[in-house]
Amino acid sequence: MDDEIGPRDRAWIARHHTGPWLAHRVDPAKGLLPDDFAALREWAAEVAGGGAP
């Protein structure tokens, strides 16, 4: 989670992180919102093999 995620960031993550990952942008003016937490829950459920909640 970051306020700026670009192609170079995604490429770095792909090269250096062998497990599942999610690059999720958060608006720095608003911080984490319910939609951000929902996106994280959905991603975690997918990774765990449970599908979307």
PDB file of N, CA, C and O in Angstrom:
ATOM      1  N   MET A   1       0.850  -1.160   0.000  1.00  0.00           N
ATOM      2  CA  MET A   1       0.000   0.000   0.000  1.00  0.00           C
ATOM      3  C   MET A   1       0.898   1.225   0.000  1.00  0.00           C
ATOM      4  O   MET A   1       1.848   1.294   0.770  1.00  0.00           O
ATOM      5  N   ASP A   2       0.575   2.115  -0.894  1.00  0.00           N
ATOM      6  CA  ASP A   2       1.399   3.309  -1.030  1.00  0.00           C
ATOM      7  C   ASP A   2       0.564   4.377  -1.706  1.00  0.00           C
ATOM      8  O   ASP A   2      -0.479   4.096  -2.291  1.00  0.00           O
ATOM      9  N   ASP A   3       1.057   5.621  -1.650  1.00  0.00           N
ATOM     10  CA  ASP A   3       0.339   6.699  -2.307  1.00  0.00           C
ATOM     11  C   ASP A   3       0.780   6.896  -3.753  1.00  0.00           C
ATOM     12  O   ASP A   3       0.110   7.589  -4.506  1.00  0.00           O
ATOM     13  N   GLU A   4       1.884   6.291  -4.133  1.00  0.00           N
ATOM     14  CA  GLU A   4       2.334   6.361  -5.522  1.00  0.00           C
ATOM     15  C   GLU A   4       2.867   4.997  -5.928  1.00  0.00           C
ATOM     16  O   GLU A   4       3.839   4.513  -5.367  1.00  0.00           O
ATOM     17  N   ILE A   5       2.220   4.385  -6.902  1.00  0.00           N
ATOM     18  CA  ILE A   5       2.640   3.081  -7.407  1.00  0.00           C
ATOM     19  C   ILE A   5       2.684   3.173  -8.926  1.00  0.00           C
ATOM     20  O   ILE A   5       1.669   3.454  -9.558  1.00  0.00           O
ATOM     21  N   GLY A   6       3.860   2.954  -9.474  1.00  0.00           N
ATOM     22  CA  GLY A   6       4.010   3.027 -10.917  1.00  0.00           C
ATOM     23  C   GLY A   6       4.607   1.747 -11.462  1.00  0.00           C
ATOM     24  O   GLY A   6       4.862   0.784 -10.719  1.00  0.00           O
ATOM     25  N   PRO A   7       4.845   1.720 -12.751  1.00  0.00           N
ATOM     26  CA  PRO A   7       5.414   0.529 -13.388  1.00  0.00           C
ATOM     27  C   PRO A   7       6.753   0.102 -12.781  1.00  0.00           C
ATOM     28  O   PRO A   7       7.014  -1.087 -12.636  1.00  0.00           O
ATOM     29  N   ARG A   8       7.598   1.058 -12.417  1.00  0.00           N
ATOM     30  CA  ARG A   8       8.894   0.701 -11.821  1.00  0.00           C
ATOM     31  C   ARG A   8       8.695   0.033 -10.464  1.00  0.00           C
ATOM     32  O   ARG A   8       9.413  -0.894 -10.106  1.00  0.00           O
ATOM     33  N   ASP A   9       7.699   0.508  -9.706  1.00  0.00           N
ATOM     34  CA  ASP A   9       7.422  -0.102  -8.404  1.00  0.00           C
ATOM     35  C   ASP A   9       6.951  -1.540  -8.586  1.00  0.00           C
ATOM     36  O   ASP A   9       7.405  -2.451  -7.890  1.00  0.00           O
ATOM     37  N   ARG A  10       6.040  -1.748  -9.518  1.00  0.00           N
ATOM     38  CA  ARG A  10       5.518  -3.095  -9.776  1.00  0.00           C
ATOM     39  C   ARG A  10       6.626  -4.032 -10.254  1.00  0.00           C
ATOM     40  O   ARG A  10       6.680  -5.193  -9.859  1.00  0.00           O
ATOM     41  N   ALA A  11       7.512  -3.513 -11.099  1.00  0.00           N
ATOM     42  CA  ALA A  11       8.628  -4.332 -11.588  1.00  0.00           C
ATOM     43  C   ALA A  11       9.558  -4.709 -10.433  1.00  0.00           C
ATOM     44  O   ALA A  11      10.011  -5.846 -10.347  1.00  0.00           O
ATOM     45  N   TRP A  12       9.829  -3.762  -9.541  1.00  0.00           N
ATOM     46  CA  TRP A  12      10.693  -4.047  -8.387  1.00  0.00           C
ATOM     47  C   TRP A  12      10.062  -5.117  -7.505  1.00  0.00           C
ATOM     48  O   TRP A  12      10.725  -6.058  -7.082  1.00  0.00           O
ATOM     49  N   ILE A  13       8.779  -4.964  -7.227  1.00  0.00           N
ATOM     50  CA  ILE A  13       8.080  -5.948  -6.393  1.00  0.00           C
ATOM     51  C   ILE A  13       8.157  -7.332  -7.037  1.00  0.00           C
ATOM     52  O   ILE A  13       8.465  -8.315  -6.372  1.00  0.00           O
ATOM     53  N   ALA A  14       7.885  -7.407  -8.328  1.00  0.00           N
ATOM     54  CA  ALA A  14       7.897  -8.693  -9.034  1.00  0.00           C
ATOM     55  C   ALA A  14       9.278  -9.354  -8.970  1.00  0.00           C
ATOM     56  O   ALA A  14       9.383 -10.575  -8.843  1.00  0.00           O
ATOM     57  N   ARG A  15      10.330  -8.551  -9.043  1.00  0.00           N
ATOM     58  CA  ARG A  15      11.694  -9.101  -8.999  1.00  0.00           C
ATOM     59  C   ARG A  15      12.117  -9.529  -7.599  1.00  0.00           C
ATOM     60  O   ARG A  15      12.899 -10.453  -7.447  1.00  0.00           O
ATOM     61  N   HIS A  16      11.639  -8.831  -6.577  1.00  0.00           N
ATOM     62  CA  HIS A  16      12.149  -9.041  -5.227  1.00  0.00           C
ATOM     63  C   HIS A  16      11.198  -9.751  -4.274  1.00  0.00           C
ATOM     64  O   HIS A  16      11.572 -10.015  -3.138  1.00  0.00           O
ATOM     65  N   HIS A  17      10.014 -10.026  -4.702  1.00  0.00           N
ATOM     66  CA  HIS A  17       9.044 -10.650  -3.803  1.00  0.00           C
ATOM     67  C   HIS A  17       8.480 -11.894  -4.481  1.00  0.00           C
ATOM     68  O   HIS A  17       7.764 -11.788  -5.472  1.00  0.00           O
ATOM     69  N   THR A  18       8.790 -13.050  -3.944  1.00  0.00           N
ATOM     70  CA  THR A  18       8.404 -14.297  -4.604  1.00  0.00           C
ATOM     71  C   THR A  18       6.986 -14.752  -4.260  1.00  0.00           C
ATOM     72  O   THR A  18       6.426 -15.576  -4.953  1.00  0.00           O
ATOM     73  N   GLY A  19       6.423 -14.224  -3.197  1.00  0.00           N
ATOM     74  CA  GLY A  19       5.070 -14.631  -2.801  1.00  0.00           C
ATOM     75  C   GLY A  19       4.018 -13.749  -3.440  1.00  0.00           C
ATOM     76  O   GLY A  19       4.314 -12.859  -4.241  1.00  0.00           O
ATOM     77  N   PRO A  20       2.773 -13.981  -3.091  1.00  0.00           N
ATOM     78  CA  PRO A  20       1.691 -13.145  -3.603  1.00  0.00           C
ATOM     79  C   PRO A  20       1.873 -11.698  -3.131  1.00  0.00           C
ATOM     80  O   PRO A  20       2.353 -11.456  -2.023  1.00  0.00           O
ATOM     81  N   TRP A  21       1.492 -10.767  -3.986  1.00  0.00           N
ATOM     82  CA  TRP A  21       1.588  -9.369  -3.596  1.00  0.00           C
ATOM     83  C   TRP A  21       0.477  -8.568  -4.250  1.00  0.00           C
ATOM     84  O   TRP A  21      -0.095  -8.958  -5.258  1.00  0.00           O
ATOM     85  N   LEU A  22       0.166  -7.474  -3.624  1.00  0.00           N
ATOM     86  CA  LEU A  22      -0.847  -6.556  -4.121  1.00  0.00           C
ATOM     87  C   LEU A  22      -0.277  -5.152  -4.021  1.00  0.00           C
ATOM     88  O   LEU A  22       0.119  -4.717  -2.938  1.00  0.00           O
ATOM     89  N   ALA A  23      -0.212  -4.464  -5.126  1.00  0.00           N
ATOM     90  CA  ALA A  23       0.190  -3.056  -5.127  1.00  0.00           C
ATOM     91  C   ALA A  23      -1.108  -2.254  -5.135  1.00  0.00           C
ATOM     92  O   ALA A  23      -1.832  -2.224  -6.126  1.00  0.00           O
ATOM     93  N   HIS A  24      -1.406  -1.647  -4.023  1.00  0.00           N
ATOM     94  CA  HIS A  24      -2.680  -0.942  -3.863  1.00  0.00           C
ATOM     95  C   HIS A  24      -2.406   0.514  -3.522  1.00  0.00           C
ATOM     96  O   HIS A  24      -1.712   0.817  -2.559  1.00  0.00           O
ATOM     97  N   ARG A  25      -2.965   1.418  -4.320  1.00  0.00           N
ATOM     98  CA  ARG A  25      -2.755   2.850  -4.101  1.00  0.00           C
ATOM     99  C   ARG A  25      -3.762   3.389  -3.092  1.00  0.00           C
ATOM    100  O   ARG A  25      -4.949   3.104  -3.156  1.00  0.00           O
ATOM    101  N   VAL A  26      -3.241   4.192  -2.168  1.00  0.00           N
ATOM    102  CA  VAL A  26      -4.069   4.863  -1.176  1.00  0.00           C
ATOM    103  C   VAL A  26      -3.909   6.368  -1.372  1.00  0.00           C
ATOM    104  O   VAL A  26      -2.790   6.865  -1.510  1.00  0.00           O
ATOM    105  N   ASP A  27      -5.023   7.072  -1.409  1.00  0.00           N
ATOM    106  CA  ASP A  27      -4.993   8.527  -1.557  1.00  0.00           C
ATOM    107  C   ASP A  27      -4.399   9.136  -0.284  1.00  0.00           C
ATOM    108  O   ASP A  27      -4.972   8.985   0.798  1.00  0.00           O
ATOM    109  N   PRO A  28      -3.261   9.830  -0.398  1.00  0.00           N
ATOM    110  CA  PRO A  28      -2.618  10.362   0.802  1.00  0.00           C
ATOM    111  C   PRO A  28      -3.448  11.435   1.500  1.00  0.00           C
ATOM    112  O   PRO A  28      -3.284  11.665   2.694  1.00  0.00           O
ATOM    113  N   ALA A  29      -4.333  12.076   0.779  1.00  0.00           N
ATOM    114  CA  ALA A  29      -5.169  13.112   1.382  1.00  0.00           C
ATOM    115  C   ALA A  29      -6.310  12.516   2.198  1.00  0.00           C
ATOM    116  O   ALA A  29      -6.869  13.187   3.055  1.00  0.00           O
ATOM    117  N   LYS A  30      -6.652  11.244   1.926  1.00  0.00           N
ATOM    118  CA  LYS A  30      -7.794  10.618   2.596  1.00  0.00           C
ATOM    119  C   LYS A  30      -7.393   9.479   3.520  1.00  0.00           C
ATOM    120  O   LYS A  30      -8.135   9.119   4.427  1.00  0.00           O
ATOM    121  N   GLY A  31      -6.249   8.860   3.262  1.00  0.00           N
ATOM    122  CA  GLY A  31      -5.834   7.716   4.058  1.00  0.00           C
ATOM    123  C   GLY A  31      -6.620   6.472   3.686  1.00  0.00           C
ATOM    124  O   GLY A  31      -7.265   6.404   2.642  1.00  0.00           O
ATOM    125  N   LEU A  32      -6.558   5.479   4.554  1.00  0.00           N
ATOM    126  CA  LEU A  32      -7.254   4.214   4.302  1.00  0.00           C
ATOM    127  C   LEU A  32      -8.753   4.388   4.507  1.00  0.00           C
ATOM    128  O   LEU A  32      -9.192   4.881   5.544  1.00  0.00           O
ATOM    129  N   LEU A  33      -9.513   3.964   3.523  1.00  0.00           N
ATOM    130  CA  LEU A  33     -10.972   4.065   3.557  1.00  0.00           C
ATOM    131  C   LEU A  33     -11.581   2.667   3.522  1.00  0.00           C
ATOM    132  O   LEU A  33     -10.891   1.688   3.216  1.00  0.00           O
ATOM    133  N   PRO A  34     -12.866   2.555   3.810  1.00  0.00           N
ATOM    134  CA  PRO A  34     -13.510   1.234   3.776  1.00  0.00           C
ATOM    135  C   PRO A  34     -13.294   0.475   2.468  1.00  0.00           C
ATOM    136  O   PRO A  34     -13.099  -0.745   2.487  1.00  0.00           O
ATOM    137  N   ASP A  35     -13.292   1.164   1.341  1.00  0.00           N
ATOM    138  CA  ASP A  35     -13.055   0.486   0.054  1.00  0.00           C
ATOM    139  C   ASP A  35     -11.654  -0.122  -0.014  1.00  0.00           C
ATOM    140  O   ASP A  35     -11.451  -1.165  -0.635  1.00  0.00           O
ATOM    141  N   ASP A  36     -10.677   0.540   0.607  1.00  0.00           N
ATOM    142  CA  ASP A  36      -9.316  -0.003   0.631  1.00  0.00           C
ATOM    143  C   ASP A  36      -9.282  -1.300   1.433  1.00  0.00           C
ATOM    144  O   ASP A  36      -8.680  -2.286   1.009  1.00  0.00           O
ATOM    145  N   PHE A  37      -9.942  -1.294   2.589  1.00  0.00           N
ATOM    146  CA  PHE A  37      -9.976  -2.507   3.407  1.00  0.00           C
ATOM    147  C   PHE A  37     -10.729  -3.628   2.702  1.00  0.00           C
ATOM    148  O   PHE A  37     -10.351  -4.796   2.779  1.00  0.00           O
ATOM    149  N   ALA A  38     -11.784  -3.274   1.969  1.00  0.00           N
ATOM    150  CA  ALA A  38     -12.535  -4.281   1.209  1.00  0.00           C
ATOM    151  C   ALA A  38     -11.643  -4.897   0.131  1.00  0.00           C
ATOM    152  O   ALA A  38     -11.660  -6.116  -0.074  1.00  0.00           O
ATOM    153  N   ALA A  39     -10.861  -4.070  -0.554  1.00  0.00           N
ATOM    154  CA  ALA A  39      -9.950  -4.577  -1.587  1.00  0.00           C
ATOM    155  C   ALA A  39      -8.925  -5.518  -0.978  1.00  0.00           C
ATOM    156  O   ALA A  39      -8.609  -6.568  -1.551  1.00  0.00           O
ATOM    157  N   LEU A  40      -8.419  -5.177   0.202  1.00  0.00           N
ATOM    158  CA  LEU A  40      -7.442  -6.034   0.876  1.00  0.00           C
ATOM    159  C   LEU A  40      -8.071  -7.359   1.309  1.00  0.00           C
ATOM    160  O   LEU A  40      -7.457  -8.418   1.164  1.00  0.00           O
ATOM    161  N   ARG A  41      -9.296  -7.306   1.829  1.00  0.00           N
ATOM    162  CA  ARG A  41      -9.981  -8.549   2.226  1.00  0.00           C
ATOM    163  C   ARG A  41     -10.212  -9.449   1.016  1.00  0.00           C
ATOM    164  O   ARG A  41      -9.980 -10.661   1.087  1.00  0.00           O
ATOM    165  N   GLU A  42     -10.652  -8.880  -0.090  1.00  0.00           N
ATOM    166  CA  GLU A  42     -10.889  -9.670  -1.305  1.00  0.00           C
ATOM    167  C   GLU A  42      -9.602 -10.300  -1.797  1.00  0.00           C
ATOM    168  O   GLU A  42      -9.578 -11.469  -2.171  1.00  0.00           O
ATOM    169  N   TRP A  43      -8.529  -9.521  -1.804  1.00  0.00           N
ATOM    170  CA  TRP A  43      -7.239 -10.049  -2.260  1.00  0.00           C
ATOM    171  C   TRP A  43      -6.770 -11.170  -1.341  1.00  0.00           C
ATOM    172  O   TRP A  43      -6.330 -12.223  -1.799  1.00  0.00           O
ATOM    173  N   ALA A  44      -6.875 -10.956  -0.031  1.00  0.00           N
ATOM    174  CA  ALA A  44      -6.441 -11.981   0.927  1.00  0.00           C
ATOM    175  C   ALA A  44      -7.259 -13.259   0.780  1.00  0.00           C
ATOM    176  O   ALA A  44      -6.711 -14.360   0.853  1.00  0.00           O
ATOM    177  N   ALA A  45      -8.551 -13.135   0.534  1.00  0.00           N
ATOM    178  CA  ALA A  45      -9.387 -14.307   0.339  1.00  0.00           C
ATOM    179  C   ALA A  45      -8.967 -15.060  -0.931  1.00  0.00           C
ATOM    180  O   ALA A  45      -8.929 -16.285  -0.937  1.00  0.00           O
ATOM    181  N   GLU A  46      -8.664 -14.317  -1.979  1.00  0.00           N
ATOM    182  CA  GLU A  46      -8.196 -14.956  -3.229  1.00  0.00           C
ATOM    183  C   GLU A  46      -6.907 -15.714  -2.984  1.00  0.00           C
ATOM    184  O   GLU A  46      -6.748 -16.857  -3.425  1.00  0.00           O
ATOM    185  N   VAL A  47      -5.965 -15.076  -2.316  1.00  0.00           N
ATOM    186  CA  VAL A  47      -4.662 -15.689  -2.045  1.00  0.00           C
ATOM    187  C   VAL A  47      -4.833 -16.940  -1.198  1.00  0.00           C
ATOM    188  O   VAL A  47      -4.157 -17.955  -1.411  1.00  0.00           O
ATOM    189  N   ALA A  48      -5.753 -16.876  -0.257  1.00  0.00           N
ATOM    190  CA  ALA A  48      -5.991 -18.023   0.649  1.00  0.00           C
ATOM    191  C   ALA A  48      -6.758 -19.132  -0.052  1.00  0.00           C
ATOM    192  O   ALA A  48      -6.901 -20.216   0.494  1.00  0.00           O
ATOM    193  N   GLY A  49      -7.250 -18.863  -1.248  1.00  0.00           N
ATOM    194  CA  GLY A  49      -7.976 -19.878  -2.003  1.00  0.00           C
ATOM    195  C   GLY A  49      -9.460 -19.937  -1.695  1.00  0.00           C
ATOM    196  O   GLY A  49     -10.154 -20.835  -2.158  1.00  0.00           O
ATOM    197  N   GLY A  50      -9.940 -18.960  -0.953  1.00  0.00           N
ATOM    198  CA  GLY A  50     -11.346 -18.962  -0.592  1.00  0.00           C
ATOM    199  C   GLY A  50     -12.234 -18.164  -1.511  1.00  0.00           C
ATOM    200  O   GLY A  50     -13.430 -18.104  -1.320  1.00  0.00           O
ATOM    201  N   GLY A  51     -11.646 -17.514  -2.513  1.00  0.00           N
ATOM    202  CA  GLY A  51     -12.441 -16.669  -3.386  1.00  0.00           C
ATOM    203  C   GLY A  51     -12.875 -15.408  -2.670  1.00  0.00           C
ATOM    204  O   GLY A  51     -12.524 -15.165  -1.526  1.00  0.00           O
ATOM    205  N   ALA A  52     -13.639 -14.595  -3.331  1.00  0.00           N
ATOM    206  CA  ALA A  52     -14.108 -13.349  -2.727  1.00  0.00           C
ATOM    207  C   ALA A  52     -15.119 -13.650  -1.631  1.00  0.00           C
ATOM    208  O   ALA A  52     -15.926 -14.562  -1.766  1.00  0.00           O
ATOM    209  N   PRO A  53     -15.077 -12.879  -0.538  1.00  0.00           N
ATOM    210  CA  PRO A  53     -16.018 -13.130   0.569  1.00  0.00           C
ATOM    211  C   PRO A  53     -17.459 -12.822   0.174  1.00  0.00           C
ATOM    212  O   PRO A  53     -17.750 -12.147  -0.714  1.00  0.00           O
TER     213      PRO A  53
END
